[in-house]
Coordinates of C-alpha atoms and ligand atoms in Angstrom, one line a residue:
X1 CA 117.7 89.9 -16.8
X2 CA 120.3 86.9 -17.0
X3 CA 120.2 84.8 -20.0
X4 CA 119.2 81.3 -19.3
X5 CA 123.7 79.3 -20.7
X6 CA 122.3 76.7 -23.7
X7 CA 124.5 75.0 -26.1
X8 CA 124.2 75.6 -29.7
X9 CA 121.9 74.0 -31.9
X10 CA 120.2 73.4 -35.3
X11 CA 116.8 75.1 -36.6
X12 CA 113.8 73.3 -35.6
X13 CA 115.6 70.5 -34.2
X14 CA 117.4 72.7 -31.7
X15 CA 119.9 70.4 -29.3
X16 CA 117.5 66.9 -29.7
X17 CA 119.9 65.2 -31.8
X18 CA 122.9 66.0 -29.5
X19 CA 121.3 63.8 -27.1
X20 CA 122.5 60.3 -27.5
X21 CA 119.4 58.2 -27.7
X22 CA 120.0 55.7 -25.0
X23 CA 122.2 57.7 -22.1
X24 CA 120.6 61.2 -22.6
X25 CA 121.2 61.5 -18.7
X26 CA 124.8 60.9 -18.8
X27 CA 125.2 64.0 -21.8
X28 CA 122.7 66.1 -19.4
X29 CA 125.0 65.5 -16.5
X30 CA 127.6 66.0 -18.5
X31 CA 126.4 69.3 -19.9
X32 CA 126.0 70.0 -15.9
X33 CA 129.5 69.9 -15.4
X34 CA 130.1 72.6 -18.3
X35 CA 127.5 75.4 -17.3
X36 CA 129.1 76.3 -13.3
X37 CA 125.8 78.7 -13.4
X38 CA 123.7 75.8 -12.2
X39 CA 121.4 75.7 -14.8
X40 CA 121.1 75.1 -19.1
X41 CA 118.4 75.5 -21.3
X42 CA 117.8 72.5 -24.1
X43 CA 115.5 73.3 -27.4
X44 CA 113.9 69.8 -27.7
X45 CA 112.4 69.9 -31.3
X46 CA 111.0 73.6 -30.5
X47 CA 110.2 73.0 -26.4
X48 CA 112.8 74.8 -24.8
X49 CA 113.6 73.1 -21.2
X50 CA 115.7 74.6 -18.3
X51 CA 117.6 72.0 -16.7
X52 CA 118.4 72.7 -12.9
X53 CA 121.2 71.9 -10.8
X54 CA 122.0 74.8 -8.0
X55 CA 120.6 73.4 -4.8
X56 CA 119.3 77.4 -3.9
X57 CA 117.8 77.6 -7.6
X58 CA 116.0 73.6 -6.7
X59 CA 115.3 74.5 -3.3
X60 CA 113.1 77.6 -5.4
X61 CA 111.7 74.9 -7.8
X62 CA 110.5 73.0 -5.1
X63 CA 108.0 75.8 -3.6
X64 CA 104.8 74.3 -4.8
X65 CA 102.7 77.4 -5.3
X66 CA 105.6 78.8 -8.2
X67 CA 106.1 75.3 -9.4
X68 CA 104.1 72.1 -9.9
X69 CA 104.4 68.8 -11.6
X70 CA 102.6 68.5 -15.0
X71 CA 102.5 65.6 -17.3
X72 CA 105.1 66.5 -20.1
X73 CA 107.3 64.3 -22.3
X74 CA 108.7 61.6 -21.1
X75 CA 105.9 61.2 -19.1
X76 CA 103.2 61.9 -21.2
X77 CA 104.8 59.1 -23.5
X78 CA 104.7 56.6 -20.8
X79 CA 101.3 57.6 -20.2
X80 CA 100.4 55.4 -23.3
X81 CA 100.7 52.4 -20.5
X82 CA 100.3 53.9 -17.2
X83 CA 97.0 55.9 -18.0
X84 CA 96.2 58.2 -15.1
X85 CA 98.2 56.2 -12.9
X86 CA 99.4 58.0 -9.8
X87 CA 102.9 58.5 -12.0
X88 CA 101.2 59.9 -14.8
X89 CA 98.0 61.3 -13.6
X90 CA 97.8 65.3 -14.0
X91 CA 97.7 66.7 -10.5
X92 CA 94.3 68.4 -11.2
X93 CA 92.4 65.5 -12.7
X94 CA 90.0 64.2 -10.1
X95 CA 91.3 60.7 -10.1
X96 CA 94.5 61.8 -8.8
X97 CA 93.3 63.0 -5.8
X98 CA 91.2 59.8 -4.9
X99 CA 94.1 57.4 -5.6
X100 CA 96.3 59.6 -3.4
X101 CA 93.6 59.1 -0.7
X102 CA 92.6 56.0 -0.9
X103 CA 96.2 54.7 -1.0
X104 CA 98.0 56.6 1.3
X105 CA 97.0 54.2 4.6
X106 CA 98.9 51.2 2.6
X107 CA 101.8 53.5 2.7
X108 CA 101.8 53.8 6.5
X109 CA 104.5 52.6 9.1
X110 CA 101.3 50.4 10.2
X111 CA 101.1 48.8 6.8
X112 CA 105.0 48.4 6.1
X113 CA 104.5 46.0 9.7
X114 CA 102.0 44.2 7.9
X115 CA 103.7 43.4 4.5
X116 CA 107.0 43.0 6.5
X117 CA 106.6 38.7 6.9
X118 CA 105.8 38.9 2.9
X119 CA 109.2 41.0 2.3
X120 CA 111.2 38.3 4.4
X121 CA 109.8 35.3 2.6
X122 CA 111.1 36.7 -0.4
X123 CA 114.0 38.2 0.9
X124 CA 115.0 34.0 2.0
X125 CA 114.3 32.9 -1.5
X126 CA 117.0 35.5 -2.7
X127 CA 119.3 34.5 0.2
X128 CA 118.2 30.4 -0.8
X129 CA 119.2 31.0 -4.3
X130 CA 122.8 32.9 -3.7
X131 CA 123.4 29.8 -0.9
X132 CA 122.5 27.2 -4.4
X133 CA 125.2 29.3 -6.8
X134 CA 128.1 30.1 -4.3
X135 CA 131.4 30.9 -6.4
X136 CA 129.2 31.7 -9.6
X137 CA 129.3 34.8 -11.2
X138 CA 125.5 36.5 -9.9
X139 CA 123.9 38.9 -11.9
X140 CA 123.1 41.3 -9.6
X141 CA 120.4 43.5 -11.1
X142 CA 118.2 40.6 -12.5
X143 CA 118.2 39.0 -9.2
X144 CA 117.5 42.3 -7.5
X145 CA 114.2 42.6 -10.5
X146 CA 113.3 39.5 -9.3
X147 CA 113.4 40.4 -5.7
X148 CA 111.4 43.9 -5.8
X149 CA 108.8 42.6 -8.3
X150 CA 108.0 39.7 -6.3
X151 CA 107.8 41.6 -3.0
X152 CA 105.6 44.8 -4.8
X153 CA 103.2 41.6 -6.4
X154 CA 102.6 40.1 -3.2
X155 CA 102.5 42.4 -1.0
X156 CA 100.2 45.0 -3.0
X157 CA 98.0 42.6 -5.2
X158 CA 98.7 38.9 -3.4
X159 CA 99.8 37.7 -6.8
X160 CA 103.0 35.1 -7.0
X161 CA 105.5 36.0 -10.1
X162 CA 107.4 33.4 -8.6
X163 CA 110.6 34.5 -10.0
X164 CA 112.9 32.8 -8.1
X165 CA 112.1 29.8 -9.7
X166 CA 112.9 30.2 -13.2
X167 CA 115.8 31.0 -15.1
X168 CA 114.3 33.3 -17.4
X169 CA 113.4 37.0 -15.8
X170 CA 109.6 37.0 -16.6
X171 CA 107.9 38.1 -20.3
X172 CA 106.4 41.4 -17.8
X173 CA 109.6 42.4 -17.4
X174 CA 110.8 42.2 -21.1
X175 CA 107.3 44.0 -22.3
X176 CA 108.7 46.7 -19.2
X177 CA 111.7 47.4 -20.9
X178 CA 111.2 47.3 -24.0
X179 CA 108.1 49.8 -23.3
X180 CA 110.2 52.4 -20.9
X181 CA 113.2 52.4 -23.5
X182 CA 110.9 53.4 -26.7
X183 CA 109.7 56.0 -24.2
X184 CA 112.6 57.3 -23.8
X185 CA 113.5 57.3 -27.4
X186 CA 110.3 59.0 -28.6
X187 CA 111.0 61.5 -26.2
X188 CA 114.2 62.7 -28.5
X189 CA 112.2 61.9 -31.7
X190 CA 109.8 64.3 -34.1
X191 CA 106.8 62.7 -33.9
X192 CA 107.2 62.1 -37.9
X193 CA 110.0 59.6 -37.3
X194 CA 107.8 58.0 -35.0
X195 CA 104.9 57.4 -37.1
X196 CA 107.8 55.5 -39.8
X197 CA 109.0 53.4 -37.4
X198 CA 106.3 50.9 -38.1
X199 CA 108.4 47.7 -36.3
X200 CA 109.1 50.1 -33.3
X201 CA 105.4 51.4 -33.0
X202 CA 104.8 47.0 -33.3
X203 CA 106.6 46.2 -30.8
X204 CA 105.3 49.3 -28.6
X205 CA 101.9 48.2 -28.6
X206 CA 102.7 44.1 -28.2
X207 CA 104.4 45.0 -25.0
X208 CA 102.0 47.3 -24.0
X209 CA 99.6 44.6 -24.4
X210 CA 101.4 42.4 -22.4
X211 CA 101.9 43.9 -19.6
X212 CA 97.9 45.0 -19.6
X213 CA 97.1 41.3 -20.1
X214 CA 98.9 40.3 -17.2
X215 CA 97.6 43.5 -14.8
X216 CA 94.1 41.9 -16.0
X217 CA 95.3 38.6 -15.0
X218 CA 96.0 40.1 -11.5
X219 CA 92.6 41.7 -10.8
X220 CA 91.2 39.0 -12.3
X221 CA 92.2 36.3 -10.0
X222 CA 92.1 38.5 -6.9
X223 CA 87.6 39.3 -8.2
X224 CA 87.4 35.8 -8.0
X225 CA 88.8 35.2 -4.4
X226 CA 88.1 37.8 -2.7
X227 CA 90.3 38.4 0.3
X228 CA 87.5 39.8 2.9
X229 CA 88.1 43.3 2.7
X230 CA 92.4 43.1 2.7
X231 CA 94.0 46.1 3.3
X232 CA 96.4 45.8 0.3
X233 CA 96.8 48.0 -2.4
X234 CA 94.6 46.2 -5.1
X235 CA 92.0 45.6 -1.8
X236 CA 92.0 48.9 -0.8
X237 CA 91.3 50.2 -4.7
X238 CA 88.7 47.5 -5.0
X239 CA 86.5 48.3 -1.8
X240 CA 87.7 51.8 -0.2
X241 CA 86.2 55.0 -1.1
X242 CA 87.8 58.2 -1.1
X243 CA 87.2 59.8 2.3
X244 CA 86.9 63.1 0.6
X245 CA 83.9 62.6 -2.1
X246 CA 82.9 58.7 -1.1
X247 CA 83.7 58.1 -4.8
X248 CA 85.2 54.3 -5.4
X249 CA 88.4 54.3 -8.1
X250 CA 86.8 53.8 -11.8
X251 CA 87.9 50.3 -13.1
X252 CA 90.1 51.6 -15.9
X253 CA 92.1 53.5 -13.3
X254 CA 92.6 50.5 -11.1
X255 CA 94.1 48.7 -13.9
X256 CA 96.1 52.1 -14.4
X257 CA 97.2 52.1 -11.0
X258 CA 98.0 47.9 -10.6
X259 CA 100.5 48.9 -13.6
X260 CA 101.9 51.9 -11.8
X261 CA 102.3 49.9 -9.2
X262 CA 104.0 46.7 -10.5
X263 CA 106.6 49.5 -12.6
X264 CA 107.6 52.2 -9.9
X265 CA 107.2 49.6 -7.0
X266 CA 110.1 47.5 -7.6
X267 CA 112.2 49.1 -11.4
X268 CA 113.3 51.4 -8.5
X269 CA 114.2 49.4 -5.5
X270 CA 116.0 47.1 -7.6
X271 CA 118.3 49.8 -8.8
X272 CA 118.8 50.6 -5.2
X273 CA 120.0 47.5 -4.6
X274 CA 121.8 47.0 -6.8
X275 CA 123.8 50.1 -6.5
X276 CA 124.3 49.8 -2.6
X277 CA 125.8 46.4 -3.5
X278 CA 128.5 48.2 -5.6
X279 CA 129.1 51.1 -3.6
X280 CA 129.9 48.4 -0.7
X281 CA 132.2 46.4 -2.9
X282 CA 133.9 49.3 -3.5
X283 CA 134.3 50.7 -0.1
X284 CA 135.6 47.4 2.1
X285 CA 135.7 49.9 4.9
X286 CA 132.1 50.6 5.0
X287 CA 131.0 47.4 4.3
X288 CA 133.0 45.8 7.4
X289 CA 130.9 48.3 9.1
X290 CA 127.5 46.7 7.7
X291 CA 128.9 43.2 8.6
X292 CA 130.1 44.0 12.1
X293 CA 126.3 45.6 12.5
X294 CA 124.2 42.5 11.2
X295 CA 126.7 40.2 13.6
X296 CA 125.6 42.8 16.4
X297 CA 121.6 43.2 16.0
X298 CA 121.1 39.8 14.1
X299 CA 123.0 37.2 15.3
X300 CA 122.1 33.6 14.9
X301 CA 119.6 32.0 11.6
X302 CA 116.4 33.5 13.4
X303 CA 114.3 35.3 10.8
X304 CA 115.0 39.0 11.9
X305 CA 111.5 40.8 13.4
X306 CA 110.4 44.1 11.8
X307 CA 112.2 45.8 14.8
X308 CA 115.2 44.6 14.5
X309 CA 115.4 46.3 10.8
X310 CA 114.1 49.3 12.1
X311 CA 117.3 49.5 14.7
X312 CA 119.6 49.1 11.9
X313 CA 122.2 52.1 11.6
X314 CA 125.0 51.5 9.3
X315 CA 122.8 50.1 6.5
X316 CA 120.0 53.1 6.2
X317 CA 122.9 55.7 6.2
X318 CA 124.7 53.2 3.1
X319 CA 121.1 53.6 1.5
X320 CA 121.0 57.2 1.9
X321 CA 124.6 57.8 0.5
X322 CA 123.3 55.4 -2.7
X323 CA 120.7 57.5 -3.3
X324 CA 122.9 60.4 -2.9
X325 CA 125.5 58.9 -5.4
X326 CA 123.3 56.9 -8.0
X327 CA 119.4 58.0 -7.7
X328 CA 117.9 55.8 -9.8
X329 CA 115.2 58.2 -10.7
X330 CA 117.9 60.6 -12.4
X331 CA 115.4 63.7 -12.7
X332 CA 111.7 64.6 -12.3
X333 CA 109.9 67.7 -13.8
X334 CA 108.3 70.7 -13.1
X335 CA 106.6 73.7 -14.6
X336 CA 106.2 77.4 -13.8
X337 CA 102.6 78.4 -12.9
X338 CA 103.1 82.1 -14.0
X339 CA 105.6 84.2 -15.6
X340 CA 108.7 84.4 -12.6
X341 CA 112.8 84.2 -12.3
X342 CA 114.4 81.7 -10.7
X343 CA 118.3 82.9 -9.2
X344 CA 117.3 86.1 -11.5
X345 CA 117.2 83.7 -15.2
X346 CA 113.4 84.2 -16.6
X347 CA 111.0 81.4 -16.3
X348 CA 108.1 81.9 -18.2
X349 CA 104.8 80.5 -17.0
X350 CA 104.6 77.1 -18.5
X351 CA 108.5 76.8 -19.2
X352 CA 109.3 73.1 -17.8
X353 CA 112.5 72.8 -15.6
X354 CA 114.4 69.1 -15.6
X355 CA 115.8 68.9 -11.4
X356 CA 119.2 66.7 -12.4
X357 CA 119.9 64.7 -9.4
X358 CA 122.9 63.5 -10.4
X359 CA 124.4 67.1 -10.7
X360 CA 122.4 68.2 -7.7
X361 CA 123.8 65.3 -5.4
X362 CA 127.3 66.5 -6.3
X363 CA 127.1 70.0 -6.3
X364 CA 129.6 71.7 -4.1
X365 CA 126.7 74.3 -2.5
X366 CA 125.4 71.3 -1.1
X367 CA 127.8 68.7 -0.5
X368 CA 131.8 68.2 0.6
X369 CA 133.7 66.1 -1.3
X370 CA 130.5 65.5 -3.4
X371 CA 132.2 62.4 -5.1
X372 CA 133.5 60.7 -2.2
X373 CA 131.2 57.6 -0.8
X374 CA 130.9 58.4 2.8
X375 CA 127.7 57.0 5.1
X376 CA 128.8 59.5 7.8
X377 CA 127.1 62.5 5.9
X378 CA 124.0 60.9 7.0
X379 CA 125.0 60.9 10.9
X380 CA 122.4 62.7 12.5
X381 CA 124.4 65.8 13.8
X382 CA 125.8 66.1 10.0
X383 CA 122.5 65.5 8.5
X384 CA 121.3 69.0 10.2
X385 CA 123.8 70.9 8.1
X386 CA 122.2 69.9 4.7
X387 CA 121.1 72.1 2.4
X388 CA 117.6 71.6 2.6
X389 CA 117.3 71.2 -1.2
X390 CA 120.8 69.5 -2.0
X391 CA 119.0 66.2 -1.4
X392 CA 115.8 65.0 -3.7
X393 CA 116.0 61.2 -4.5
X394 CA 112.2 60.9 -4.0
X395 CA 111.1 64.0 -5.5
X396 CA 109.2 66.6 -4.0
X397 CA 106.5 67.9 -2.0
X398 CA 102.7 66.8 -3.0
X399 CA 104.3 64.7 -5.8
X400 CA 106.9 62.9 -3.9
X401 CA 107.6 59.3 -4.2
X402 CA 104.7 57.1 -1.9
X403 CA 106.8 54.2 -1.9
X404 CA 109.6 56.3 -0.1
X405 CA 109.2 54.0 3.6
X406 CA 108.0 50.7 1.2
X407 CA 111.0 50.6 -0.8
X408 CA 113.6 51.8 2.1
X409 CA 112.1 48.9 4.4
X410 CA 112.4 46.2 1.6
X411 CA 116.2 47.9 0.7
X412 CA 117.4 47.7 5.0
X413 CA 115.7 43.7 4.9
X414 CA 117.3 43.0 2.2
X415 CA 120.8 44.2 2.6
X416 CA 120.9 42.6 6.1
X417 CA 120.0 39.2 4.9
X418 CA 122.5 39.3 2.7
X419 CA 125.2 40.6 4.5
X420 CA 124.4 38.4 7.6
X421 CA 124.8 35.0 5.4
X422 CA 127.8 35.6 3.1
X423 CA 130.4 37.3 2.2
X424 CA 131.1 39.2 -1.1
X425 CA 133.5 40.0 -3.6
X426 CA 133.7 40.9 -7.0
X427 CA 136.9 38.8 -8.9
X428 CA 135.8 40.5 -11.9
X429 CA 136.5 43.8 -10.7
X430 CA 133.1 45.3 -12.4
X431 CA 134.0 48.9 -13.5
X432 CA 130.3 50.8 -13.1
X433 CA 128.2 51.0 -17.1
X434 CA 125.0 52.3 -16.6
X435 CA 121.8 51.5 -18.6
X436 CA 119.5 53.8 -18.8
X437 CA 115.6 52.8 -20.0
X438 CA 114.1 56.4 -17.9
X439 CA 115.8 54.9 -14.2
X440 CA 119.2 54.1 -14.0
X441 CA 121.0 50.3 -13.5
X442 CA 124.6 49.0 -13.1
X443 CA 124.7 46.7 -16.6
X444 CA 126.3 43.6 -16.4
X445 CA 126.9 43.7 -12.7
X446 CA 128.1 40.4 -10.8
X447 CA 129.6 39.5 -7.7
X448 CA 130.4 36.1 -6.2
X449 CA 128.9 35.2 -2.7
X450 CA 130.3 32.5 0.3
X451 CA 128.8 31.7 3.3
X452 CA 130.2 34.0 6.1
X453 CA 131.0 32.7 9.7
X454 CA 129.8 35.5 12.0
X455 CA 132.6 38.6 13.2
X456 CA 134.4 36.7 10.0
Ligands
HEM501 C1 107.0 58.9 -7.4 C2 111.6 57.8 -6.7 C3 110.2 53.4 -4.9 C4 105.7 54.4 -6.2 C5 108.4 59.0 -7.3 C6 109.2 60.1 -7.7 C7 110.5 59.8 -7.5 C8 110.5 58.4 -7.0 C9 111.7 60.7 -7.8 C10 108.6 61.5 -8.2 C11 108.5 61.5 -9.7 C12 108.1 62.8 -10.3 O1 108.1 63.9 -9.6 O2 107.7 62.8 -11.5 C13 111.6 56.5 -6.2 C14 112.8 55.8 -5.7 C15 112.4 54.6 -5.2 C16 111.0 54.5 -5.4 C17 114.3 56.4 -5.9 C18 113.3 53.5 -4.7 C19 114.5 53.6 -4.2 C20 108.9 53.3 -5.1 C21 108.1 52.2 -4.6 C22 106.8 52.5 -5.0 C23 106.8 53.8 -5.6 C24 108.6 51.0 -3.9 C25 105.5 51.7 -4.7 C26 105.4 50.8 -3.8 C27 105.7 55.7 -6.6 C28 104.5 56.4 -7.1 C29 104.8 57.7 -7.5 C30 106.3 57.8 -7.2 C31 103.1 55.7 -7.2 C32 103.9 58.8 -8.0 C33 103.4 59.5 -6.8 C34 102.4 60.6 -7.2 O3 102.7 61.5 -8.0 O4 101.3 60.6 -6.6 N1 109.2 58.0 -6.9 N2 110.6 55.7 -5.9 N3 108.1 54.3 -5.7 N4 106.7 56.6 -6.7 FE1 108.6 56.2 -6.2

């Protein structure tokens, strides 16, 4: 049998402290671009893990009777906040399947109509802001957290962060952070070191208990209007039953799941965004493309219809090639359910394998020119000739991403208001630095916006 490339490493701590702390994605992608077999092994503090990049070797990882998603670290740090969240939740603990259920009809095309006039209000207080700071240097990601967190709030729990209104990002967001990056480092740390770090473990818990106090401020204020029987996430956890066992969500999991919610609903999106605005910058080419389409399908100051968005062309295939270029869920997980090979390296059962999307959205089995920025991959006569697993932004099968069409909808809005009222540029000629605290952002990312006369 074929042995599994891994770099060397020391006893009992194997490769962990090869890892830097806060970029372990960028040394893992890196470490991609050494092994051509398409896969390494890691010995995190004892748990060896397979990292995966060969499209044919994912496109195996994806069949859901070998492999299956099961709550190991990171996750089962995060866990800590997110309970058994939908994220977190094991796939065979009860509660998953009843969340699944009982949400999936505010995932559907139906639903995305219905938030759509709640996405557009917040989309014009983003456009009403940028208008108030033309020639300023914008910091793109924060006002893209603000965006996504407001839209996810209202739309899925009716509850106003209001951020456009304050300077400050909210204290949520700080706790968010600061909670996902000590994730992430305990992840790459024994569990002695851990325990010492008495400040760290401090702060852990305060911004856990933040962000708990305000998901109980949420349900809270929501108890005492109710909204006669909304069809929104948090009305939908309060009042639905599981169609399956008639069962209604346990309390504790609905605060799990209003967390889950406010973190993977906009931390995401906001990325997105934020990377679609580079890649644009970067490409003037393509993004005279996206101009001369908003000037075609939304001409005039008329608040575009749900529709119209859903015509949009250019700016779903610049989304697509984002996603493609800069996921910003780098990796997700799975675990072999019995002893079996994968491209003919052993897997034993239980052995966890890491799917790198940055590796696997540039490998040259799936892609041409992997690191060239073109939206025409995504033209639907070249889409057909994808490798089927070459592509995984949103994860897979059972376990895939339910905010795939909530997040792409908010994205295509979002772009196109922008793009229909100004024009951009980037004086300071940002050169990409990525933050990493578990998804990936551009840090320290501005551009400068004017108001654009249409076919300018
Ligand atoms: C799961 C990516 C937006 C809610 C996932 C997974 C990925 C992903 C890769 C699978 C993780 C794994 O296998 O461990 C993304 C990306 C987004 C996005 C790239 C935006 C561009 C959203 C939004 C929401 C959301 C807007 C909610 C409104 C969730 C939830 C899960 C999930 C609840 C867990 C699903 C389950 O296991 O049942 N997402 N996501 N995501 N996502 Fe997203």
């Amino acid at each position: 049998m074929k042995q599994i490339p891994s770099p060397s490493g020391l006893p009992i701590l194997g490769n962990t402290l090869q890892i830097p702390a806060h970029s372990p994605m960028a040394h893992f992608t890196e470490l991609a671009g050494r092994y051509d077999e398409g896969l390494f092994q890691l010995d995190l503090l004892g748990r060896k893990v397979v990292f995966v990049y060969d499209p044919d070797m994912v496109a195996e990882l994806c069949d859901e009777t070998r492999f299956r998603k099961r709550i190991e670290p990171p996750l089962s740090i995060v866990r800590d906040f997110s309970g058994d969240g939908l994220f977190t939740a094991e796939l065979d603990e009860p509660v998953w399947g009843q969340a699944h259920r009982i949400l999936m009809p505010a995932f559907s095309q139906r639903s995305m109509k219905a938030y759509y006039p709640q996405m557009l209000e917040i989309a014009e207080r983003l456009t009403a802001s940028w208008a108030a700071r033309q020639g300023e240097d914008l910091p793109v990601s924060d006002d893209m957290t603000r965006l996504t967190l407001d839209v996810i709030s209202l739309t899925g729990f009716g509850y106003r962060f209001e951020s456009f209104r304050s300077p400050e990002l909210h204290p949520f967001l700080k706790a968010m952070g600061g909670a996902l990056t000590e994730a992430m480092v305990r992840n790459q740390q024994l569990p002695v070191v851990t325990k010492l770090k008495r400040r760290s473990e401090e702060t852990y818990r305060q911004d856990i208990a933040t962000m708990r106090e305000l998901v109980d401020d949420v349900i809270r204020r929501r108890r005492a209007e109710p909204s006669g029987g909304a069809k929104d996430l948090l009305g939908l956890m309060l009042e639905a039953s599981d169609p399956l066992t008639g069962e209604r969500l346990p309390d504790a999991n609905i605060r799990d799941q209003v967390l889950t919610f406010l973190i993977a609903g906009h931390e995401t999106t906001s990325g997105l965004l934020s990377f679609a605005l580079y890649n644009l910058l970067r490409h003037p080419h393509t993004l005279a493309q996206a101009y001369d389409e908003v000037d075609r399908l939304l001409p005039g100051d008329e608040p575009p219809t749900y529709e119209t968005i859903m015509k949009l062309d250019v700016i779903p295939r610049v989304l697509d090639e984002t996603l493609r270029t800069w996921s910003p869920i780098p990796a997700f997980a799975v675990t072999a359910l019995e002893d079996t090979t994968v491209g003919g390296y052993p897997f034993p059962a239980g052995t966890p394998a890491v799917i790198v999307l940055p590796a696997l959205h540039r490998h040259p089995k799936a892609w041409e020119r992997p690191e060239e920025f073109d939206i025409d991959r995504w033209l639907p006569e070249r889409k057909q000739e994808q490798h089927p697993a070459g592509y995984k932004p949103f994860g897979n099968g059972e376990r895939a991403c339910i905010g795939r069409q909530f997040a792409l909808t908010e994205a295509r809005l979002t772009l196109a208001m922008l793009l229909r009222r100004f024009a951009l540029s980037d004086p300071s000629a940002y050169r990409m630095q990525i933050k990493q605290t578990l998804t990936l952002k551009p840090e320290g990312f501005t551009l400068q916006v004017r108001e654009r006369r249409p076919h300018e």
